[in-house]
Short mmCIF file of C-alpha atoms and ligand atoms in Angstrom, two decimals:
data_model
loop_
_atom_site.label_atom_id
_atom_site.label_comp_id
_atom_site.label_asym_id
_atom_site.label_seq_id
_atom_site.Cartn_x
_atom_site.Cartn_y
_atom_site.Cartn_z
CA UNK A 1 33.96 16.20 1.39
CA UNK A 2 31.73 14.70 4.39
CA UNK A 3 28.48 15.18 4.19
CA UNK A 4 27.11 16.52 6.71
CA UNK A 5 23.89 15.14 7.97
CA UNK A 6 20.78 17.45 8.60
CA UNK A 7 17.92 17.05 11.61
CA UNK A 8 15.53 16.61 8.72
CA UNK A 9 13.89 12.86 9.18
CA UNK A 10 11.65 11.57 6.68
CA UNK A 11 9.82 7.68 6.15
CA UNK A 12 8.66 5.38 3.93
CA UNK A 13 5.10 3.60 5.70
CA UNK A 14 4.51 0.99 3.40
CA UNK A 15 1.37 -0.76 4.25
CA UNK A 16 1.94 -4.72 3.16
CA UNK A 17 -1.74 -5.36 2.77
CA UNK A 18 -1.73 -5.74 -1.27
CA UNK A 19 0.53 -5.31 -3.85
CA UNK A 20 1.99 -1.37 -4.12
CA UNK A 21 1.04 0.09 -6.93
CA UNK A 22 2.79 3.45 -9.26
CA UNK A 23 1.11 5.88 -7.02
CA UNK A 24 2.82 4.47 -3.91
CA UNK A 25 5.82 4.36 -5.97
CA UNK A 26 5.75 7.64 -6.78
CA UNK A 27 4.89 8.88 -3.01
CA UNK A 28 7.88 6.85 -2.12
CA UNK A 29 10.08 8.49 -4.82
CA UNK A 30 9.16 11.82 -3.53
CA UNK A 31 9.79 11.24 -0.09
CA UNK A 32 13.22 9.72 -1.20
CA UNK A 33 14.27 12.71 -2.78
CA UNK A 34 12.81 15.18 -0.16
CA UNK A 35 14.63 13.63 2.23
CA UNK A 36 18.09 13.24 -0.19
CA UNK A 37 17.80 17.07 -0.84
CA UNK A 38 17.42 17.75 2.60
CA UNK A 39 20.86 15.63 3.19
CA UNK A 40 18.68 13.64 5.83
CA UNK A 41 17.42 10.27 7.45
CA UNK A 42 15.38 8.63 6.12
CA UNK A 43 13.64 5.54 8.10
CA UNK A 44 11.27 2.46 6.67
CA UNK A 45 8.81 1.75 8.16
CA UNK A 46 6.30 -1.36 8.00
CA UNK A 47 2.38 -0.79 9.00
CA UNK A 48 1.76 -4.23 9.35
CA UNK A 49 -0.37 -3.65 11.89
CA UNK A 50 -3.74 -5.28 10.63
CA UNK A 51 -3.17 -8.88 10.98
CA UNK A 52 -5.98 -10.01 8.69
CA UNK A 53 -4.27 -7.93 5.97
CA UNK A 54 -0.77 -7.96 5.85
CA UNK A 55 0.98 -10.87 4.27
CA UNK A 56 4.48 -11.24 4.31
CA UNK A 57 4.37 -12.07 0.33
CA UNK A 58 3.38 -8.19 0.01
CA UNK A 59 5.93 -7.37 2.23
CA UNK A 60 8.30 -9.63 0.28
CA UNK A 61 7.58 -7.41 -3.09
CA UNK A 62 7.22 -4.09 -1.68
CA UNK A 63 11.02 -4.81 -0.54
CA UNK A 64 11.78 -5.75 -4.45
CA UNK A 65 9.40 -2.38 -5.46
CA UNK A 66 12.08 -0.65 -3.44
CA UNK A 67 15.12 -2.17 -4.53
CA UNK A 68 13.82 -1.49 -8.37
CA UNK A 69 13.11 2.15 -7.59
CA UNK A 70 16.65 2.32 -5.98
CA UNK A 71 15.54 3.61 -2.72
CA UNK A 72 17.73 3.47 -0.02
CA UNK A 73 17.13 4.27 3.61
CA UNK A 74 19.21 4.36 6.47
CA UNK A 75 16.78 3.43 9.66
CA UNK A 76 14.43 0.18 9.32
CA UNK A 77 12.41 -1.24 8.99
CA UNK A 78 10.82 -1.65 12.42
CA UNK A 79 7.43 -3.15 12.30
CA UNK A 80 4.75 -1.54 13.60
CA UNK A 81 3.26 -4.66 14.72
CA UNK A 82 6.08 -5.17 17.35
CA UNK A 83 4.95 -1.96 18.83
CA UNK A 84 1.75 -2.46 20.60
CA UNK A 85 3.73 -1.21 24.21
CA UNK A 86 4.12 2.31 22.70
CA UNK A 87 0.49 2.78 21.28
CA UNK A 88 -1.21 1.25 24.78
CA UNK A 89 0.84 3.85 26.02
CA UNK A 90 -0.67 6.90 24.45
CA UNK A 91 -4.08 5.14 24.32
CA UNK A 92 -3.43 5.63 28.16
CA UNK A 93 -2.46 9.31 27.86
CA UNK A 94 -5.25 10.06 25.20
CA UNK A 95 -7.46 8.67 27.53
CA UNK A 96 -5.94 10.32 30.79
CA UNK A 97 -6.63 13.98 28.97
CA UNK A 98 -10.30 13.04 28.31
CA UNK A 99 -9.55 13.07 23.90
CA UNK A 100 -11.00 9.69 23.74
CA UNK A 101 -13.81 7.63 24.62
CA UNK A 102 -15.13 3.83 24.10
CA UNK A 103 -18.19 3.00 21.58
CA UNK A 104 -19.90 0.18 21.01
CA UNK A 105 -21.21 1.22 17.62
CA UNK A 106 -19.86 -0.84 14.74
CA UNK A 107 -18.63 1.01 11.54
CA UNK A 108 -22.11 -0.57 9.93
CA UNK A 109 -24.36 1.30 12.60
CA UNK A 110 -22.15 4.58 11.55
CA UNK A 111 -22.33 4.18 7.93
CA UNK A 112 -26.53 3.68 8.15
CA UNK A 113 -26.73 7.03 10.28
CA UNK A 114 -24.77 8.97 8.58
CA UNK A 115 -24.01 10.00 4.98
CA UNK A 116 -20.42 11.04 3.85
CA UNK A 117 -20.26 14.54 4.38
CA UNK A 118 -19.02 14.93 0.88
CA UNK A 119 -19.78 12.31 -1.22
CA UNK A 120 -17.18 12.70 -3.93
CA UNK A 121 -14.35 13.26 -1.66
CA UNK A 122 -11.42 11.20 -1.51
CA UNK A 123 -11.94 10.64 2.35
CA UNK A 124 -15.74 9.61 2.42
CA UNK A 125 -15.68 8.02 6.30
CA UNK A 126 -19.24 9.22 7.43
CA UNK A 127 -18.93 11.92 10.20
CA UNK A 128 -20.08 9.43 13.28
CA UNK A 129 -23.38 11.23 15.38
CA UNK A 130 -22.55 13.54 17.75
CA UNK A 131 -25.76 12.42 19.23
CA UNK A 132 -23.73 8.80 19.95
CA UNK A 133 -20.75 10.49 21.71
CA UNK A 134 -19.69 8.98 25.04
CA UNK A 135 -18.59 11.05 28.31
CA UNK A 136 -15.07 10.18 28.66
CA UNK A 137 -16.03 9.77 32.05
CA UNK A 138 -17.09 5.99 30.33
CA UNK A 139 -13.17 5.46 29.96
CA UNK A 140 -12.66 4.84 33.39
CA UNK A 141 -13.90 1.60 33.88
CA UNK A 142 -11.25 0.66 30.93
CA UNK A 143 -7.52 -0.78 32.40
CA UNK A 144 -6.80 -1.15 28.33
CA UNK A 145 -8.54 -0.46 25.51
CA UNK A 146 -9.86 -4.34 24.91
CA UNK A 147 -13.80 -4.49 23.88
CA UNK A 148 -14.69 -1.59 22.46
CA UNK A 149 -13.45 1.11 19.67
CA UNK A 150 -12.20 4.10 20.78
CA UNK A 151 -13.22 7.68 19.25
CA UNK A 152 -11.13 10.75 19.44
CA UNK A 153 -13.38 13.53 20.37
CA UNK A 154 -13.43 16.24 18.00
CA UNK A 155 -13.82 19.71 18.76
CA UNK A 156 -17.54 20.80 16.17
CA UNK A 157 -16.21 23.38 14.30
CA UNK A 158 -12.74 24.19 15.41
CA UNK A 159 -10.47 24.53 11.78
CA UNK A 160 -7.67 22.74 11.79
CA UNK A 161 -5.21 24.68 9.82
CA UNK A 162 -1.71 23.67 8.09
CA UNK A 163 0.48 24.34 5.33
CA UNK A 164 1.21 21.75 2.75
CA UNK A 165 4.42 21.82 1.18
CA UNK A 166 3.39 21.13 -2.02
CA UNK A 167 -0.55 22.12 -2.07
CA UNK A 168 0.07 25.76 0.22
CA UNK A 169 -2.40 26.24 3.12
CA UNK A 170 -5.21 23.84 3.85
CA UNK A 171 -7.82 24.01 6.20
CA UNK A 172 -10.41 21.43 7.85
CA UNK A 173 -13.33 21.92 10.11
CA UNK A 174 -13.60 19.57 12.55
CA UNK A 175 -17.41 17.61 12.81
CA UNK A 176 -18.18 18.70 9.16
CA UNK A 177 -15.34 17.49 6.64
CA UNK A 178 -14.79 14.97 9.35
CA UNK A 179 -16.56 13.38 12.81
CA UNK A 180 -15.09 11.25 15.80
CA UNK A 181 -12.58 8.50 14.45
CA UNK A 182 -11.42 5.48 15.56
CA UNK A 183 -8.39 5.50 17.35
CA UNK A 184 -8.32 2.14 18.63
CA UNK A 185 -10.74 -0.97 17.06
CA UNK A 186 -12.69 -2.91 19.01
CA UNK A 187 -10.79 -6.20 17.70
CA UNK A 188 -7.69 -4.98 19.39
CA UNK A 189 -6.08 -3.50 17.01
CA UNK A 190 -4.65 0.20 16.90
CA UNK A 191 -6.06 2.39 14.09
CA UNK A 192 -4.01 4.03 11.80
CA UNK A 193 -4.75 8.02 12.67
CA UNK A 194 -3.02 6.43 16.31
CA UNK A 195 -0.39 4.58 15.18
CA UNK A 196 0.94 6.66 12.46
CA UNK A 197 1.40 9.43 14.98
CA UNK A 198 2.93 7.72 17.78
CA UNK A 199 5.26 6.51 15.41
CA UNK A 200 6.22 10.07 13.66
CA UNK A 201 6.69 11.18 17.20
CA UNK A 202 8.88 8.30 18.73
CA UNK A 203 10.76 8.31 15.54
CA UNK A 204 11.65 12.10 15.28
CA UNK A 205 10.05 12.41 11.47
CA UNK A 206 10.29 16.24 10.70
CA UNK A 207 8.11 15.85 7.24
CA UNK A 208 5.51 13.70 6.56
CA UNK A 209 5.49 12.78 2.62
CA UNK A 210 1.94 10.68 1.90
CA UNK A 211 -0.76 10.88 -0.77
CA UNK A 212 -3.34 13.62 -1.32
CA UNK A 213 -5.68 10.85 -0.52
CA UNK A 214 -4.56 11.28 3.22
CA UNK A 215 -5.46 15.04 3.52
CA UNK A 216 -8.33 15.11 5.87
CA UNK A 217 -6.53 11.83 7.63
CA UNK A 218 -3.70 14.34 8.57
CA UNK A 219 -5.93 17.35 10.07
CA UNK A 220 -7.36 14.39 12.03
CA UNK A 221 -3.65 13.77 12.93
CA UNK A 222 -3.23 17.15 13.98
CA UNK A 223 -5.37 16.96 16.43
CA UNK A 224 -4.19 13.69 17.91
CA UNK A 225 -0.73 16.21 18.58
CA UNK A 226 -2.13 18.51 19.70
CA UNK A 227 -4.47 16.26 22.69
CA UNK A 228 -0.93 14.82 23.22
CA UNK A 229 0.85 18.09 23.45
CA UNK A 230 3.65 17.48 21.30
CA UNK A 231 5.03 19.10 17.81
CA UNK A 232 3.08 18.95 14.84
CA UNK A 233 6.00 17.75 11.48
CA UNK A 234 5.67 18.98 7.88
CA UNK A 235 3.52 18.01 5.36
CA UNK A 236 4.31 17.15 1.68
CA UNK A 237 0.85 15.94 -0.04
CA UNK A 238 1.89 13.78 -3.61
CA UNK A 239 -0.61 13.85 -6.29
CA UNK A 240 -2.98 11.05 -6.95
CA UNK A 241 -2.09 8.91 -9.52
CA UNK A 242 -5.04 7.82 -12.14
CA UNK A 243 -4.52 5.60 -15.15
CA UNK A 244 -4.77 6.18 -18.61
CA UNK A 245 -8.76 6.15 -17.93
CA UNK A 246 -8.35 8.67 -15.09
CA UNK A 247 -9.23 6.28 -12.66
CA UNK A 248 -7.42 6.26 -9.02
CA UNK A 249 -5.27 3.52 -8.48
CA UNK A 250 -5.91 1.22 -5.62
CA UNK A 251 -3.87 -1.61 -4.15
CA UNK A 252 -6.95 -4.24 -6.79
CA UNK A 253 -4.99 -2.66 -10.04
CA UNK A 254 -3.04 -4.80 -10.92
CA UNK A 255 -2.14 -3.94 -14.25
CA UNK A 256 -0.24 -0.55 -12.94
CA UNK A 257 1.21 -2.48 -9.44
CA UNK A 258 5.20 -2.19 -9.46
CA UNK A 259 5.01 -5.80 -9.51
CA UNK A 260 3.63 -6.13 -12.88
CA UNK A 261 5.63 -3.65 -14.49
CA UNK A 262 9.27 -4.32 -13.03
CA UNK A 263 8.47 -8.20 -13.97
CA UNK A 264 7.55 -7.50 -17.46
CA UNK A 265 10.97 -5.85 -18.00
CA UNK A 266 10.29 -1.72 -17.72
CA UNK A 267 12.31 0.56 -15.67
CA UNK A 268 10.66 2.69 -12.73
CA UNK A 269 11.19 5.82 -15.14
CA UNK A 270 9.53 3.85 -18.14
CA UNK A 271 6.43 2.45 -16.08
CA UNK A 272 5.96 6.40 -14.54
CA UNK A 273 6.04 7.60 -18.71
CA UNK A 274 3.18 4.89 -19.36
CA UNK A 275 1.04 6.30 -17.24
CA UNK A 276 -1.62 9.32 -18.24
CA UNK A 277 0.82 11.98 -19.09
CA UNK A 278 -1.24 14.35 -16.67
CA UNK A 279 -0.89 11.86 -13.88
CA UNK A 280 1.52 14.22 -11.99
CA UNK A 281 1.08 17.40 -10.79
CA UNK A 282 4.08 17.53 -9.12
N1 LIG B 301 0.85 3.21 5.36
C1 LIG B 301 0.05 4.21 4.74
C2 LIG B 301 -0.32 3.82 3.35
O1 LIG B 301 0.29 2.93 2.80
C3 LIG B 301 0.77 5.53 4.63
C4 LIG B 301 0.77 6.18 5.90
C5 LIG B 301 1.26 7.58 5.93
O2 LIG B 301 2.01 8.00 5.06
O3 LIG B 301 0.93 8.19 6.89
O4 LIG B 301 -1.26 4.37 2.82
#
């Protein structure tokens, strides 16, 4: 029988800055299988967009990560760093509706005013001072958005409200679990709350799969929709993934990156068992 194809349109956003580790494998997996359930599209997609960072040797065994975990898309990859036209082009409509505004304040200057609003959160970015906010007013003199960063506005203590399909309802209030953020850096490069959005948009994604780490990153996103009027996707949140000493993983553990583990001979499904057997609350 033909399968028939449905409008749901997931991703996989590897970022090729280090080398992916089990819990990116296992966000992956779960957006594979969302997206296979769903009898949809699913499209790869490369945030290469730091170019200090990425290195195509990551990129090089993120592809082999995938090819071990046998995922399979069917769009991609597109690179996000070949799509600086579309982000100057909602820079200019953020920009147009007043959401944004240039600062000169480095991310040092923040972090010394501020402290993280919750220090043991997963998402400790220090809210930035209201007190430094710019009248968007500021943005005219700007033709692009070259020598300075660029701060979305938020609106103090609207909630930003959205159901998770795996965690249920979630809620964020803007200028206390999270301040102005940078939208576009002052060394030319477009930040991720921008890019990541302009890209579910122009690419029709319908759910968002990403790590729990990204929570408050996607009520930030939220809002970016909502300046730019357009439709807010799903959200799937995976667990965090800790090691046998309950410690996160980040991209510097290399003992648990997929790497490691494919080339000393395990299986995706073996490396996953090796972990903390409470690593998944999935
Ligand atoms: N590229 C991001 C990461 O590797 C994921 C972005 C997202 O899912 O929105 O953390």
């Amino acid at each position: 029988m033909k399968e028939e194809k449905t409008s749901y349109r997931g991703r996989l956003a590897p970022t090729p800055s280090g080398h992916l580790h089990l819990g990116h494998g296992q966000t992956f997996q779960v957006a594979d299988q969302r997206c296979r359930e769903a009898g949809g599209t699913l499209v790869l997609r490369i945030e290469d967009l730091d170019p200090q960072r990425s290195k195509p040797e990551y990129l090089d065994a993120a592809l082999e990560d995938f090819s071990w975990m046998g995922l399979a898309w069917q769009e991609g990859p597109c690179f996000q760093s070949q799509r600086r036209a579309l982000y100057i082009d909602t820079w200019q409509r953020l920009k147009a509706a007043d959401a944004i505004y240039p600062c000169m304040r480095s991310r040092k200057d923040v972090r010394e005013a501020a402290s993280a609003p919750h220090p043991e959160d997963e998402d400790p970015e220090p809210i930035y001072p209201p007190a430094w906010r710019v009248a968007p007013s500021a943005a005219g003199a700007y033709a692009d958005p070259v020598g300075a960063n660029w701060r979305f506005r938020v609106p103090d203590g609207a909630a930003i409200r959205f159901s998770d399909g795996r965690l249920g309802e979630q809620v964020f209030v803007a200028g206390e679990d999270f301040g102005d953020f940078v939208v576009w850096r002052r060394d030319d490069v477009p930040a991720y709350e921008l890019a990541v959005v302009v890209d579910d948009i122009a690419m029709g994604i319908t759910e968002v799969v990403r790590g729990e780490d990204l929570l408050c990153s996607t009520a930030r996103q939220i809002l970016v929709y909502q300046a730019l009027q357009e439709k807010v996707p799903l959200f799937f949140h995976t667990p965090l993934v800790r090691d046998a000493d309950g410690i996160r993983l980040a991209k510097r553990h290399d003992a648990l990156a997929m790497k490691s583990l494919r080339e000393a001979g395990l299986t995706f499904a073996e490396a996953l068992e090796r972990l903390d057997p409470g690593h998944s609350g999935l």
